[in-house]
């Protein structure tokens, strides 16, 4: 279901949309530093000079995913009438719907970032950005910018995986 739901968004992953600078920022780069199915991330600067990452939800993504969830729900309900075994997946589908809606809830993500920041604040191997809740809302999240290295071209992806498993 997830593959079907995000199919129409898949081609938009590399599509850059013109994002407006949220209030409270001095400036924001027009080119994103990252893009995914429901949002893209821009580098910005606060009035005090701190560099931040700004995660901005793509336009109309809430409505689009809500409509797609309705379509998938309709197909799922129909398939339960045709194949009684599908009723066994009802709980799974409810969880799936909830998880997709949670992904769209940026204020929930703000709370999750704060939670993980608190958990890992003493761990030198894990860096979780500080989120700025007063500058964040349902459409964008402003957090400290943490420069990092890409692991895409690493020579030892297994070592990275093992390190993450040991956290």
PDB file of C-alpha atoms in Angstrom:
ATOM      1  CA  UNK A   1       0.000   0.000   0.000  1.00  0.00           C
ATOM      2  CA  UNK A   2       2.806   2.411   0.836  1.00  0.00           C
ATOM      3  CA  UNK A   3       4.274   1.960  -2.646  1.00  0.00           C
ATOM      4  CA  UNK A   4       0.895   2.712  -4.225  1.00  0.00           C
ATOM      5  CA  UNK A   5       0.298   5.698  -1.954  1.00  0.00           C
ATOM      6  CA  UNK A   6       3.594   7.384  -2.700  1.00  0.00           C
ATOM      7  CA  UNK A   7       3.697   6.450  -6.403  1.00  0.00           C
ATOM      8  CA  UNK A   8       2.338   9.817  -7.515  1.00  0.00           C
ATOM      9  CA  UNK A   9       4.763  11.570  -5.178  1.00  0.00           C
ATOM     10  CA  UNK A  10       7.719   9.460  -6.268  1.00  0.00           C
ATOM     11  CA  UNK A  11       8.411  11.471  -9.398  1.00  0.00           C
ATOM     12  CA  UNK A  12       8.233  14.654  -7.367  1.00  0.00           C
ATOM     13  CA  UNK A  13      11.095  13.610  -5.093  1.00  0.00           C
ATOM     14  CA  UNK A  14      13.624  15.436  -7.218  1.00  0.00           C
ATOM     15  CA  UNK A  15      11.194  18.171  -8.221  1.00  0.00           C
ATOM     16  CA  UNK A  16      12.063  21.362  -6.431  1.00  0.00           C
ATOM     17  CA  UNK A  17       9.220  23.670  -5.527  1.00  0.00           C
ATOM     18  CA  UNK A  18       9.588  27.351  -4.798  1.00  0.00           C
ATOM     19  CA  UNK A  19       9.438  27.535  -1.026  1.00  0.00           C
ATOM     20  CA  UNK A  20       8.586  30.749   0.757  1.00  0.00           C
ATOM     21  CA  UNK A  21      10.857  31.813   3.587  1.00  0.00           C
ATOM     22  CA  UNK A  22       9.091  31.216   6.915  1.00  0.00           C
ATOM     23  CA  UNK A  23       8.674  34.139   9.279  1.00  0.00           C
ATOM     24  CA  UNK A  24      11.493  34.536  11.766  1.00  0.00           C
ATOM     25  CA  UNK A  25      14.286  33.769   9.304  1.00  0.00           C
ATOM     26  CA  UNK A  26      16.704  36.381   8.047  1.00  0.00           C
ATOM     27  CA  UNK A  27      17.332  34.455   4.844  1.00  0.00           C
ATOM     28  CA  UNK A  28      16.860  31.040   3.277  1.00  0.00           C
ATOM     29  CA  UNK A  29      18.599  29.433   0.305  1.00  0.00           C
ATOM     30  CA  UNK A  30      16.274  28.975  -2.645  1.00  0.00           C
ATOM     31  CA  UNK A  31      17.843  25.627  -3.601  1.00  0.00           C
ATOM     32  CA  UNK A  32      17.024  22.741  -1.262  1.00  0.00           C
ATOM     33  CA  UNK A  33      19.825  20.698   0.300  1.00  0.00           C
ATOM     34  CA  UNK A  34      17.555  17.629   0.376  1.00  0.00           C
ATOM     35  CA  UNK A  35      14.198  16.557  -1.037  1.00  0.00           C
ATOM     36  CA  UNK A  36      11.871  13.646  -0.374  1.00  0.00           C
ATOM     37  CA  UNK A  37       8.289  12.644  -1.084  1.00  0.00           C
ATOM     38  CA  UNK A  38       6.478  15.090   1.210  1.00  0.00           C
ATOM     39  CA  UNK A  39       9.013  17.823   1.977  1.00  0.00           C
ATOM     40  CA  UNK A  40      12.300  19.416   1.123  1.00  0.00           C
ATOM     41  CA  UNK A  41      14.991  20.945   3.326  1.00  0.00           C
ATOM     42  CA  UNK A  42      16.591  24.347   2.869  1.00  0.00           C
ATOM     43  CA  UNK A  43      19.478  25.972   4.673  1.00  0.00           C
ATOM     44  CA  UNK A  44      18.542  29.221   6.394  1.00  0.00           C
ATOM     45  CA  UNK A  45      19.893  31.867   8.726  1.00  0.00           C
ATOM     46  CA  UNK A  46      18.236  33.330  11.802  1.00  0.00           C
ATOM     47  CA  UNK A  47      18.453  37.056  12.614  1.00  0.00           C
ATOM     48  CA  UNK A  48      21.114  36.234  15.265  1.00  0.00           C
ATOM     49  CA  UNK A  49      23.284  34.540  12.604  1.00  0.00           C
ATOM     50  CA  UNK A  50      22.658  30.905  13.551  1.00  0.00           C
ATOM     51  CA  UNK A  51      22.460  28.548  10.583  1.00  0.00           C
ATOM     52  CA  UNK A  52      19.328  26.394  10.518  1.00  0.00           C
ATOM     53  CA  UNK A  53      17.745  23.634   8.469  1.00  0.00           C
ATOM     54  CA  UNK A  54      14.178  24.342   7.373  1.00  0.00           C
ATOM     55  CA  UNK A  55      12.021  21.359   6.437  1.00  0.00           C
ATOM     56  CA  UNK A  56       9.136  22.605   4.297  1.00  0.00           C
ATOM     57  CA  UNK A  57       6.138  20.510   3.363  1.00  0.00           C
ATOM     58  CA  UNK A  58       5.369  20.363  -0.346  1.00  0.00           C
ATOM     59  CA  UNK A  59       2.302  22.319  -1.470  1.00  0.00           C
ATOM     60  CA  UNK A  60      -1.007  20.417  -1.318  1.00  0.00           C
ATOM     61  CA  UNK A  61       0.668  17.239  -0.043  1.00  0.00           C
ATOM     62  CA  UNK A  62      -1.812  16.905   2.856  1.00  0.00           C
ATOM     63  CA  UNK A  63      -4.789  16.988   0.514  1.00  0.00           C
ATOM     64  CA  UNK A  64      -3.111  14.749  -2.045  1.00  0.00           C
ATOM     65  CA  UNK A  65      -2.188  12.045   0.474  1.00  0.00           C
ATOM     66  CA  UNK A  66      -5.587  12.249   2.173  1.00  0.00           C
ATOM     67  CA  UNK A  67      -7.292  11.668  -1.185  1.00  0.00           C
ATOM     68  CA  UNK A  68      -4.948   8.809  -2.020  1.00  0.00           C
ATOM     69  CA  UNK A  69      -5.608   7.219   1.380  1.00  0.00           C
ATOM     70  CA  UNK A  70      -9.342   7.408   0.676  1.00  0.00           C
ATOM     71  CA  UNK A  71      -8.826   5.665  -2.679  1.00  0.00           C
ATOM     72  CA  UNK A  72      -6.674   2.961  -1.118  1.00  0.00           C
ATOM     73  CA  UNK A  73      -9.229   2.534   1.696  1.00  0.00           C
ATOM     74  CA  UNK A  74     -11.972   2.061  -0.913  1.00  0.00           C
ATOM     75  CA  UNK A  75      -9.901  -0.552  -2.759  1.00  0.00           C
ATOM     76  CA  UNK A  76      -9.016  -2.265   0.525  1.00  0.00           C
ATOM     77  CA  UNK A  77     -12.655  -2.382   1.663  1.00  0.00           C
ATOM     78  CA  UNK A  78     -13.701  -3.783  -1.715  1.00  0.00           C
ATOM     79  CA  UNK A  79     -10.976  -6.433  -1.576  1.00  0.00           C
ATOM     80  CA  UNK A  80     -12.248  -7.501   1.881  1.00  0.00           C
ATOM     81  CA  UNK A  81     -15.656  -8.179   0.328  1.00  0.00           C
ATOM     82  CA  UNK A  82     -14.094 -10.272  -2.432  1.00  0.00           C
ATOM     83  CA  UNK A  83     -11.414 -12.018  -0.353  1.00  0.00           C
ATOM     84  CA  UNK A  84     -12.378 -12.596   3.256  1.00  0.00           C
ATOM     85  CA  UNK A  85      -8.706 -13.174   4.146  1.00  0.00           C
ATOM     86  CA  UNK A  86      -8.126  -9.444   3.680  1.00  0.00           C
ATOM     87  CA  UNK A  87     -10.018  -8.758   6.909  1.00  0.00           C
ATOM     88  CA  UNK A  88      -6.979 -10.182   8.702  1.00  0.00           C
ATOM     89  CA  UNK A  89      -5.046  -7.134   7.482  1.00  0.00           C
ATOM     90  CA  UNK A  90      -7.546  -4.594   8.833  1.00  0.00           C
ATOM     91  CA  UNK A  91      -5.433  -3.787  11.897  1.00  0.00           C
ATOM     92  CA  UNK A  92      -2.354  -3.414   9.754  1.00  0.00           C
ATOM     93  CA  UNK A  93      -4.164  -1.049   7.405  1.00  0.00           C
ATOM     94  CA  UNK A  94      -5.388   1.088  10.328  1.00  0.00           C
ATOM     95  CA  UNK A  95      -1.781   1.386  11.526  1.00  0.00           C
ATOM     96  CA  UNK A  96      -0.635   2.229   8.019  1.00  0.00           C
ATOM     97  CA  UNK A  97      -3.203   5.047   7.726  1.00  0.00           C
ATOM     98  CA  UNK A  98      -2.214   6.416  11.129  1.00  0.00           C
ATOM     99  CA  UNK A  99       1.502   6.324  10.251  1.00  0.00           C
ATOM    100  CA  UNK A 100       0.961   8.183   6.978  1.00  0.00           C
ATOM    101  CA  UNK A 101      -1.102  10.852   8.762  1.00  0.00           C
ATOM    102  CA  UNK A 102       1.583  11.100  11.455  1.00  0.00           C
ATOM    103  CA  UNK A 103       4.204  11.754   8.762  1.00  0.00           C
ATOM    104  CA  UNK A 104       2.164  14.766   7.675  1.00  0.00           C
ATOM    105  CA  UNK A 105       1.936  16.116  11.244  1.00  0.00           C
ATOM    106  CA  UNK A 106       5.022  18.304  11.531  1.00  0.00           C
ATOM    107  CA  UNK A 107       4.152  19.352  15.088  1.00  0.00           C
ATOM    108  CA  UNK A 108       4.299  15.680  16.096  1.00  0.00           C
ATOM    109  CA  UNK A 109       7.673  15.495  14.367  1.00  0.00           C
ATOM    110  CA  UNK A 110       8.818  18.522  16.381  1.00  0.00           C
ATOM    111  CA  UNK A 111       7.919  16.658  19.588  1.00  0.00           C
ATOM    112  CA  UNK A 112       9.711  13.521  18.362  1.00  0.00           C
ATOM    113  CA  UNK A 113      12.875  15.477  17.524  1.00  0.00           C
ATOM    114  CA  UNK A 114      12.832  17.073  20.984  1.00  0.00           C
ATOM    115  CA  UNK A 115      12.329  13.625  22.565  1.00  0.00           C
ATOM    116  CA  UNK A 116      15.262  12.061  20.689  1.00  0.00           C
ATOM    117  CA  UNK A 117      17.447  15.103  21.317  1.00  0.00           C
ATOM    118  CA  UNK A 118      16.886  14.627  25.049  1.00  0.00           C
ATOM    119  CA  UNK A 119      17.579  10.875  24.905  1.00  0.00           C
ATOM    120  CA  UNK A 120      20.828  11.222  22.954  1.00  0.00           C
ATOM    121  CA  UNK A 121      22.184  14.508  24.323  1.00  0.00           C
ATOM    122  CA  UNK A 122      24.953  12.678  26.276  1.00  0.00           C
ATOM    123  CA  UNK A 123      25.813  10.265  23.447  1.00  0.00           C
ATOM    124  CA  UNK A 124      28.791  11.525  21.446  1.00  0.00           C
ATOM    125  CA  UNK A 125      28.023   9.145  18.575  1.00  0.00           C
ATOM    126  CA  UNK A 126      24.546  10.508  17.887  1.00  0.00           C
ATOM    127  CA  UNK A 127      23.703  14.096  17.053  1.00  0.00           C
ATOM    128  CA  UNK A 128      20.079  15.192  17.026  1.00  0.00           C
ATOM    129  CA  UNK A 129      19.395  18.807  16.068  1.00  0.00           C
ATOM    130  CA  UNK A 130      17.734  21.202  18.449  1.00  0.00           C
ATOM    131  CA  UNK A 131      14.359  22.129  17.055  1.00  0.00           C
ATOM    132  CA  UNK A 132      13.011  25.668  17.305  1.00  0.00           C
ATOM    133  CA  UNK A 133       9.325  25.064  18.123  1.00  0.00           C
ATOM    134  CA  UNK A 134       8.392  28.752  18.156  1.00  0.00           C
ATOM    135  CA  UNK A 135       9.483  29.043  14.509  1.00  0.00           C
ATOM    136  CA  UNK A 136       7.912  25.726  13.452  1.00  0.00           C
ATOM    137  CA  UNK A 137       4.322  24.967  12.479  1.00  0.00           C
ATOM    138  CA  UNK A 138       2.229  22.380  10.637  1.00  0.00           C
ATOM    139  CA  UNK A 139       3.911  23.249   7.315  1.00  0.00           C
ATOM    140  CA  UNK A 140       7.574  23.674   8.248  1.00  0.00           C
ATOM    141  CA  UNK A 141      10.118  22.767  10.915  1.00  0.00           C
ATOM    142  CA  UNK A 142      13.066  24.971  11.798  1.00  0.00           C
ATOM    143  CA  UNK A 143      16.000  23.254  13.530  1.00  0.00           C
ATOM    144  CA  UNK A 144      19.698  23.783  14.019  1.00  0.00           C
ATOM    145  CA  UNK A 145      21.757  22.843  10.986  1.00  0.00           C
ATOM    146  CA  UNK A 146      24.141  19.948  11.620  1.00  0.00           C
ATOM    147  CA  UNK A 147      26.632  19.458   8.797  1.00  0.00           C
ATOM    148  CA  UNK A 148      27.282  15.812   8.034  1.00  0.00           C
ATOM    149  CA  UNK A 149      28.999  13.476   5.633  1.00  0.00           C
ATOM    150  CA  UNK A 150      27.067  11.405   3.131  1.00  0.00           C
ATOM    151  CA  UNK A 151      27.157   7.659   3.688  1.00  0.00           C
ATOM    152  CA  UNK A 152      26.135   6.916   0.097  1.00  0.00           C
ATOM    153  CA  UNK A 153      29.665   6.338  -1.130  1.00  0.00           C
ATOM    154  CA  UNK A 154      31.195   4.889   1.999  1.00  0.00           C
ATOM    155  CA  UNK A 155      33.731   2.122   1.590  1.00  0.00           C
ATOM    156  CA  UNK A 156      32.311   0.116   4.499  1.00  0.00           C
ATOM    157  CA  UNK A 157      28.505   0.363   4.771  1.00  0.00           C
ATOM    158  CA  UNK A 158      28.444  -2.741   6.990  1.00  0.00           C
ATOM    159  CA  UNK A 159      30.532  -0.979   9.652  1.00  0.00           C
ATOM    160  CA  UNK A 160      28.126   1.958   9.662  1.00  0.00           C
ATOM    161  CA  UNK A 161      25.191  -0.428   9.997  1.00  0.00           C
ATOM    162  CA  UNK A 162      26.866  -2.259  12.892  1.00  0.00           C
ATOM    163  CA  UNK A 163      27.621   1.028  14.662  1.00  0.00           C
ATOM    164  CA  UNK A 164      23.987   2.083  14.365  1.00  0.00           C
ATOM    165  CA  UNK A 165      22.803  -1.268  15.690  1.00  0.00           C
ATOM    166  CA  UNK A 166      24.996  -0.840  18.785  1.00  0.00           C
ATOM    167  CA  UNK A 167      23.511   2.503  19.811  1.00  0.00           C
TER     168      UNK A 167
END
